[in-house]
JSON list of C-alpha atoms in Angstrom, two decimals:
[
{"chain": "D", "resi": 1, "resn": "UNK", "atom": "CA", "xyz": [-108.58, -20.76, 1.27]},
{"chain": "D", "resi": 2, "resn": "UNK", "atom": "CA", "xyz": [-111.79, -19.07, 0.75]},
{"chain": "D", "resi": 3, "resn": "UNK", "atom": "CA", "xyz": [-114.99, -20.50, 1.21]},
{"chain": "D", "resi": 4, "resn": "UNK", "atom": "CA", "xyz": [-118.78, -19.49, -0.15]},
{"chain": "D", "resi": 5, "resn": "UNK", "atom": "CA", "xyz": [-120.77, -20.30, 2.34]},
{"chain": "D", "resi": 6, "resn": "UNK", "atom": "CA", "xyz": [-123.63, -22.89, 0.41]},
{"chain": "D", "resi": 7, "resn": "UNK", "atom": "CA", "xyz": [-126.71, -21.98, -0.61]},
{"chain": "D", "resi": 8, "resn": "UNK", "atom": "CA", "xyz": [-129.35, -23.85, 1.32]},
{"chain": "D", "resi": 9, "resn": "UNK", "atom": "CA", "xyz": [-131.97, -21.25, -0.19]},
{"chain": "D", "resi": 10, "resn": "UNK", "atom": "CA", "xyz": [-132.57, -23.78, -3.12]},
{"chain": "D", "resi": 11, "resn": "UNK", "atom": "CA", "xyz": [-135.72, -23.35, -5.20]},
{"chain": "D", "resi": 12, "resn": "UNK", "atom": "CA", "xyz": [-138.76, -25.07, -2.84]},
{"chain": "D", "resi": 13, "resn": "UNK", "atom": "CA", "xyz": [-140.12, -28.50, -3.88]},
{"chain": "D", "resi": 14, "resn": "UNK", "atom": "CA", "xyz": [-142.80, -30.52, -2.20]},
{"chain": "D", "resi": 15, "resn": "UNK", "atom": "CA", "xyz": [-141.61, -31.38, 1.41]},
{"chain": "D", "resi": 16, "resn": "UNK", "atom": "CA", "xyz": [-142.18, -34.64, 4.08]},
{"chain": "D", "resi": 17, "resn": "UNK", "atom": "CA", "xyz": [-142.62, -33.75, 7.45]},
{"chain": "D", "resi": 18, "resn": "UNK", "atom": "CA", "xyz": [-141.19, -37.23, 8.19]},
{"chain": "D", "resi": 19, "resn": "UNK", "atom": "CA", "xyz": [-137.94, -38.68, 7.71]},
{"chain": "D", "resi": 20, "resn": "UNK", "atom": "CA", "xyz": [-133.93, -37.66, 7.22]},
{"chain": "D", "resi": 21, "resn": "UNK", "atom": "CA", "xyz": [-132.60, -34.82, 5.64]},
{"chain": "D", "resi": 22, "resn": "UNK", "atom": "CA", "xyz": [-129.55, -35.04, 3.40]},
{"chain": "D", "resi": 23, "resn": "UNK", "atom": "CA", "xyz": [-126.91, -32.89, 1.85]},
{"chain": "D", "resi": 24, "resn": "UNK", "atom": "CA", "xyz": [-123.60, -33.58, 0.08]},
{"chain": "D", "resi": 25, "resn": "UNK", "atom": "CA", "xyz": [-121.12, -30.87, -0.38]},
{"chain": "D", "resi": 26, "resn": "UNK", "atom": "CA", "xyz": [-117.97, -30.36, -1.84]},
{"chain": "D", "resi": 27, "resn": "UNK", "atom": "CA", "xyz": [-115.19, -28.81, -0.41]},
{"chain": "D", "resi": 28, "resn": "UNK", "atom": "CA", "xyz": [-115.68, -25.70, -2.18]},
{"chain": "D", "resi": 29, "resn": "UNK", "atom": "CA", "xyz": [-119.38, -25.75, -0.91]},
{"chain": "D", "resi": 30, "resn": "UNK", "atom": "CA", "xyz": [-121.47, -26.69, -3.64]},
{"chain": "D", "resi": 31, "resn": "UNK", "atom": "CA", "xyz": [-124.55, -28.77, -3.08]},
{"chain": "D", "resi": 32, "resn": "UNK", "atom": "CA", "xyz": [-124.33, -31.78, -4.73]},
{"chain": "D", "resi": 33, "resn": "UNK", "atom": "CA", "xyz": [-127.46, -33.34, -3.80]},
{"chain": "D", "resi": 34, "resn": "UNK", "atom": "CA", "xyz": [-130.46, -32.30, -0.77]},
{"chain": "D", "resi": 35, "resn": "UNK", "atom": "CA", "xyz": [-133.19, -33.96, -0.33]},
{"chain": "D", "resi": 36, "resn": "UNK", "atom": "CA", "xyz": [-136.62, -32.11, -0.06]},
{"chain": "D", "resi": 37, "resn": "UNK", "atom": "CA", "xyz": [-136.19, -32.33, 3.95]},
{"chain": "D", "resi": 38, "resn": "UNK", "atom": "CA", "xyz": [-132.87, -31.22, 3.92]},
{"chain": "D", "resi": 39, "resn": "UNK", "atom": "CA", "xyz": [-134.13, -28.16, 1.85]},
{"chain": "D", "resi": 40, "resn": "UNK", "atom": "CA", "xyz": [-137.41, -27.74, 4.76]},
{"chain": "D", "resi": 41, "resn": "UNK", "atom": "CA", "xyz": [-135.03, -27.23, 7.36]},
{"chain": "D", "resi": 42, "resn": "UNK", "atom": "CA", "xyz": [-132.63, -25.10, 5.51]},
{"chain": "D", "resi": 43, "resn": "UNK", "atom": "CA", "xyz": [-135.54, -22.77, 4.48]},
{"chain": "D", "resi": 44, "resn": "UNK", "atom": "CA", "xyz": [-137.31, -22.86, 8.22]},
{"chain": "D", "resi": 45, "resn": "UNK", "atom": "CA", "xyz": [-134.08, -21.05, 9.07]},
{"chain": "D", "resi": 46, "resn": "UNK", "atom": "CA", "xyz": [-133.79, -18.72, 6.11]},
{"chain": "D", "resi": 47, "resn": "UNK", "atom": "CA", "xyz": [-137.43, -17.33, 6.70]},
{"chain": "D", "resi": 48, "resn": "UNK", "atom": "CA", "xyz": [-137.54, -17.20, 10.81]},
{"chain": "D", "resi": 49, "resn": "UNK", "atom": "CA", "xyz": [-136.76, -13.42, 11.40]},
{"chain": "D", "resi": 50, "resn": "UNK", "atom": "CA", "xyz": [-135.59, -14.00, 15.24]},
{"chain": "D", "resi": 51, "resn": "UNK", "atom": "CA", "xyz": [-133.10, -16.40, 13.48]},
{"chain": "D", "resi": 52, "resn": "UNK", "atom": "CA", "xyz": [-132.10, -14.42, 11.33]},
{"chain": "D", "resi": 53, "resn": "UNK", "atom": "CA", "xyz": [-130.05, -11.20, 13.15]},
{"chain": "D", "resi": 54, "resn": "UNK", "atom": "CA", "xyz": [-129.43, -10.92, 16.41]},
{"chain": "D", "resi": 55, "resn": "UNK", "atom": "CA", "xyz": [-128.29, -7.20, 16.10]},
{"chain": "D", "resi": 56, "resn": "UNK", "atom": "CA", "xyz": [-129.46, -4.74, 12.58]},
{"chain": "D", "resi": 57, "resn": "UNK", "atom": "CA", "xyz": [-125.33, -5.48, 11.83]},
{"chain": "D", "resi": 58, "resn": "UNK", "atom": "CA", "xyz": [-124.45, -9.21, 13.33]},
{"chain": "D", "resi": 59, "resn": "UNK", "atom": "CA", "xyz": [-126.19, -12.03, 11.34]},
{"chain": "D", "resi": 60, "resn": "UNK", "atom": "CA", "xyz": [-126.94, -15.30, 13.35]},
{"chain": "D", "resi": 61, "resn": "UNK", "atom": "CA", "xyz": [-125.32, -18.51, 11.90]},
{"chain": "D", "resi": 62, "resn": "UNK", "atom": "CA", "xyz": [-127.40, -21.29, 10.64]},
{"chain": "D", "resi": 63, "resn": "UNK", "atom": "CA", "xyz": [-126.48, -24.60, 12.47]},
{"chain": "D", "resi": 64, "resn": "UNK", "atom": "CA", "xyz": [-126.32, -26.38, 9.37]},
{"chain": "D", "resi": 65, "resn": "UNK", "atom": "CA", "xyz": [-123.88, -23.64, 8.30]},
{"chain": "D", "resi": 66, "resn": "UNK", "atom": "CA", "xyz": [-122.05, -24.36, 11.39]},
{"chain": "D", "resi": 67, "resn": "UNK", "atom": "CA", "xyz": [-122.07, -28.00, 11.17]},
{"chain": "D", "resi": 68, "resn": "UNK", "atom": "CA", "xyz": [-120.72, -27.25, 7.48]},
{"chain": "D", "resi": 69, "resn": "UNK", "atom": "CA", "xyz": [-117.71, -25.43, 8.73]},
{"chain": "D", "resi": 70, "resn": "UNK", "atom": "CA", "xyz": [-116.99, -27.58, 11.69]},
{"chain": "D", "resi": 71, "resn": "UNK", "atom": "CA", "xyz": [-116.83, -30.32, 9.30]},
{"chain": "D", "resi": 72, "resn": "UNK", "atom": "CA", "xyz": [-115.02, -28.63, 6.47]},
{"chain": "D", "resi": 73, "resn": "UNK", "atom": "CA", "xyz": [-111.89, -27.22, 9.22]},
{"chain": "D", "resi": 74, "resn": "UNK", "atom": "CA", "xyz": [-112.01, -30.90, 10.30]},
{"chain": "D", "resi": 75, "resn": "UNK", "atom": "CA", "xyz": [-111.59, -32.48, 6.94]},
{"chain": "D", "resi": 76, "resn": "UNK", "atom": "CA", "xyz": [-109.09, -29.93, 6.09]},
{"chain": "D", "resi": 77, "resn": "UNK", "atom": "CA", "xyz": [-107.08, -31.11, 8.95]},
{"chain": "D", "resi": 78, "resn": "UNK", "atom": "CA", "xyz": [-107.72, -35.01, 7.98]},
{"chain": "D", "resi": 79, "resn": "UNK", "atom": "CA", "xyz": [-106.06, -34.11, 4.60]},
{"chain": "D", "resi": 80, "resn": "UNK", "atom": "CA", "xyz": [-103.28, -32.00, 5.61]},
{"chain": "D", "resi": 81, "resn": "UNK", "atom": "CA", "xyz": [-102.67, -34.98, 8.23]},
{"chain": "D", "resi": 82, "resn": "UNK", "atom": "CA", "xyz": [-102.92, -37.73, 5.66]},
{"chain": "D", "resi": 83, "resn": "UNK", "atom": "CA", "xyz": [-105.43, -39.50, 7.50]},
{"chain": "D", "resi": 84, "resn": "UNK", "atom": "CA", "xyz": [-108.10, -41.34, 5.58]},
{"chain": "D", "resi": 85, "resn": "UNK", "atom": "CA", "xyz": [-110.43, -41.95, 8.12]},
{"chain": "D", "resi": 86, "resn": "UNK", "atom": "CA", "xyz": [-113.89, -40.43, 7.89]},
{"chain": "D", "resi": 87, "resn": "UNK", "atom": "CA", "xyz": [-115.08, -38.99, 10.63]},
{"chain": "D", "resi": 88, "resn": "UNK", "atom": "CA", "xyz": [-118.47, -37.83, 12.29]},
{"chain": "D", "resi": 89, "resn": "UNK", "atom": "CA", "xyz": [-119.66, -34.77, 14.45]},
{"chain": "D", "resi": 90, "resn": "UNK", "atom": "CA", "xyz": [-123.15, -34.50, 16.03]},
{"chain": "D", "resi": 91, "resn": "UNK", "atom": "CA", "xyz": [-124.96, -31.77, 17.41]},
{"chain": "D", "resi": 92, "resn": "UNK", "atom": "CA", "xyz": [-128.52, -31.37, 18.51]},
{"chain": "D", "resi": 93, "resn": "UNK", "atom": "CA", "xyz": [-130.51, -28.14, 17.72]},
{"chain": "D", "resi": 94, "resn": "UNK", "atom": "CA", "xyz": [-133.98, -26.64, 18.12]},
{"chain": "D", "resi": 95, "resn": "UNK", "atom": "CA", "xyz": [-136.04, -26.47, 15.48]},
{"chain": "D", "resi": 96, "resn": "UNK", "atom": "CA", "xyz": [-140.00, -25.80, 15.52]},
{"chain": "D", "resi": 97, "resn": "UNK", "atom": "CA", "xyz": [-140.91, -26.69, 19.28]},
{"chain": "D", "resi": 98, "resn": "UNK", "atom": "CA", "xyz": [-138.91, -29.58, 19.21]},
{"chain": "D", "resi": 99, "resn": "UNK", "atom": "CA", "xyz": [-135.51, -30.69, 18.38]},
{"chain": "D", "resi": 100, "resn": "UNK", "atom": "CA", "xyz": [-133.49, -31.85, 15.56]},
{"chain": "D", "resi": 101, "resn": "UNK", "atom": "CA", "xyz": [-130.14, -34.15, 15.55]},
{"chain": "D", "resi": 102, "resn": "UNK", "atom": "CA", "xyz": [-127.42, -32.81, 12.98]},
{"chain": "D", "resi": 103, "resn": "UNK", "atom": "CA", "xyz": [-124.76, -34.90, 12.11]},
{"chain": "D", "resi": 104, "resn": "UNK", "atom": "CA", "xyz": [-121.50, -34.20, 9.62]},
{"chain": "D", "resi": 105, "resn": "UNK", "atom": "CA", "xyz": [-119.81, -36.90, 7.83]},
{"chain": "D", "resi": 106, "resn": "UNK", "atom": "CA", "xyz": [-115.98, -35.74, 6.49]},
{"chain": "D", "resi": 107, "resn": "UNK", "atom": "CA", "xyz": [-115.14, -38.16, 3.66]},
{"chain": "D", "resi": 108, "resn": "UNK", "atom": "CA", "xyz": [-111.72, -37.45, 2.54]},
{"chain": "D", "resi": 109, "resn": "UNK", "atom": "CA", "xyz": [-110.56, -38.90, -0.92]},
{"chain": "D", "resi": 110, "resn": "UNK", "atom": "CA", "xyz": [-106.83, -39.75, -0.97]},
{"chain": "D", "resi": 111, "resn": "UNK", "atom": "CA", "xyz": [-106.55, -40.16, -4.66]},
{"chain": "D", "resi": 112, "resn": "UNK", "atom": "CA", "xyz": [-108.41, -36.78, -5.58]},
{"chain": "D", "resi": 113, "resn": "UNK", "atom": "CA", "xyz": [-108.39, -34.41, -2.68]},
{"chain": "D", "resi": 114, "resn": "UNK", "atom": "CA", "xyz": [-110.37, -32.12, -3.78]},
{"chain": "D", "resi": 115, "resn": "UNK", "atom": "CA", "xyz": [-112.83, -34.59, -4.06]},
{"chain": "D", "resi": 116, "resn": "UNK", "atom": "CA", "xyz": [-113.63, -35.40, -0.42]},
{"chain": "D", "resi": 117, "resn": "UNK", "atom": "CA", "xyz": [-117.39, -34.79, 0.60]},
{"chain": "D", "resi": 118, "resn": "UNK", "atom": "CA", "xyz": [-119.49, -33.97, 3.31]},
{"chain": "D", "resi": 119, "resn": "UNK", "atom": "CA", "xyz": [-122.38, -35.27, 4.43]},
{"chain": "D", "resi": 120, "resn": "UNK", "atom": "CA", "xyz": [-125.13, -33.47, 6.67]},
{"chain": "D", "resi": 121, "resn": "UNK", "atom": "CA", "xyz": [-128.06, -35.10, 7.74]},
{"chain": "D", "resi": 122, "resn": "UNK", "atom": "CA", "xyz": [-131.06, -33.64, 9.70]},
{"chain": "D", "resi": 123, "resn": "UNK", "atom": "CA", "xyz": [-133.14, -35.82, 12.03]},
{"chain": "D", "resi": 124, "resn": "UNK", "atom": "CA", "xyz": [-136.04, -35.18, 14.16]},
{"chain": "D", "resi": 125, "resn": "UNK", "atom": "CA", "xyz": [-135.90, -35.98, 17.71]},
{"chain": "D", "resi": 126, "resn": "UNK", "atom": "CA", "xyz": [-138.42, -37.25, 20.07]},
{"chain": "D", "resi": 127, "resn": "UNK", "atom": "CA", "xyz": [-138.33, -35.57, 23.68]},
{"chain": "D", "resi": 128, "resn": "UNK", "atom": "CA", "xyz": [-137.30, -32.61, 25.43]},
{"chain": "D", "resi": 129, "resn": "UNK", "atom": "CA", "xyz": [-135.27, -29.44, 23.61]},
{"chain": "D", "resi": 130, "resn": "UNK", "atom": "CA", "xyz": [-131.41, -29.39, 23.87]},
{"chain": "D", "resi": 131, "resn": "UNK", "atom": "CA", "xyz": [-129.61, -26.91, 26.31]},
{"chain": "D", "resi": 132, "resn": "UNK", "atom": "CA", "xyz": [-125.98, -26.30, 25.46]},
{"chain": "D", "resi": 133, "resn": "UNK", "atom": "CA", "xyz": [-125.79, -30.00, 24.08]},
{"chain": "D", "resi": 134, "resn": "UNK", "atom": "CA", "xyz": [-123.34, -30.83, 21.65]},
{"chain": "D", "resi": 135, "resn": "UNK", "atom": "CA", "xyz": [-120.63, -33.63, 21.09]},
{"chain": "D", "resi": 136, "resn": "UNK", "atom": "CA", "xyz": [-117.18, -34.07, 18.40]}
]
């Protein structure tokens, strides 16, 4: 199956330094809803050159794109399983001079497959910046 990778480029709207940022996707990647700091950390990424290419050829990844993936290959495997359960990963990443928390929610749908979501949220985090941290 072949995935689009979501745009997290949407159109700019007033943003809130303060609080949680929220996407839901589909499976097929769509953004169903993001909130406007959701969309700030989305777009901090997009416009950061360093971020951007480590190499003139080799892109870097976004984490959120990450997290989105992650997620997705983990949901897949839910549904091909037949297991219901939702299911959460968390990762911690830099962002500014601090650090942010992401966490992935995989919400499969038994009656309508296709129909399972993902959640991402985005969290600011008090205290010092993450190393190699990350946790399933």
């Amino acid at each position: 199956m072949s995935i689009g990778q979501p745009d997290l480029a949407a159109p700019a709207a007033p943003t809130s330094s303060a609080g949680t940022g929220l996407l839901v996707l589909s499976m097929d990647g769509r953004i169903l809803h993001i909130n406007d700091r959701a969309r700030e950390f989305a777009h901090h990424f997009m416009n950061e050159p360093r971020r951007l290419q480590t190499t003139a050829t080799t892109p870097l990844r976004h984490p959120l794109m990450d997290l989105f993936h992650d997620v997705l290959a983990n949901l897949e495997k839910h549904i091909a399983a037949e297991d219901w359960s939702q299911f959460e990963i968390t990762r911690l990443a830099r962002w500014g001079g601090g650090t942010v928390r992401l966490r992935g929610f995989g919400i499969p749908d038994q009656a309508r497959r296709q129909q399972s979501r993902m959640v991402l949220t985005v969290d600011q985090q008090p205290g010092p910046s993450p190393g190699n941290i990350q946790s399933s």
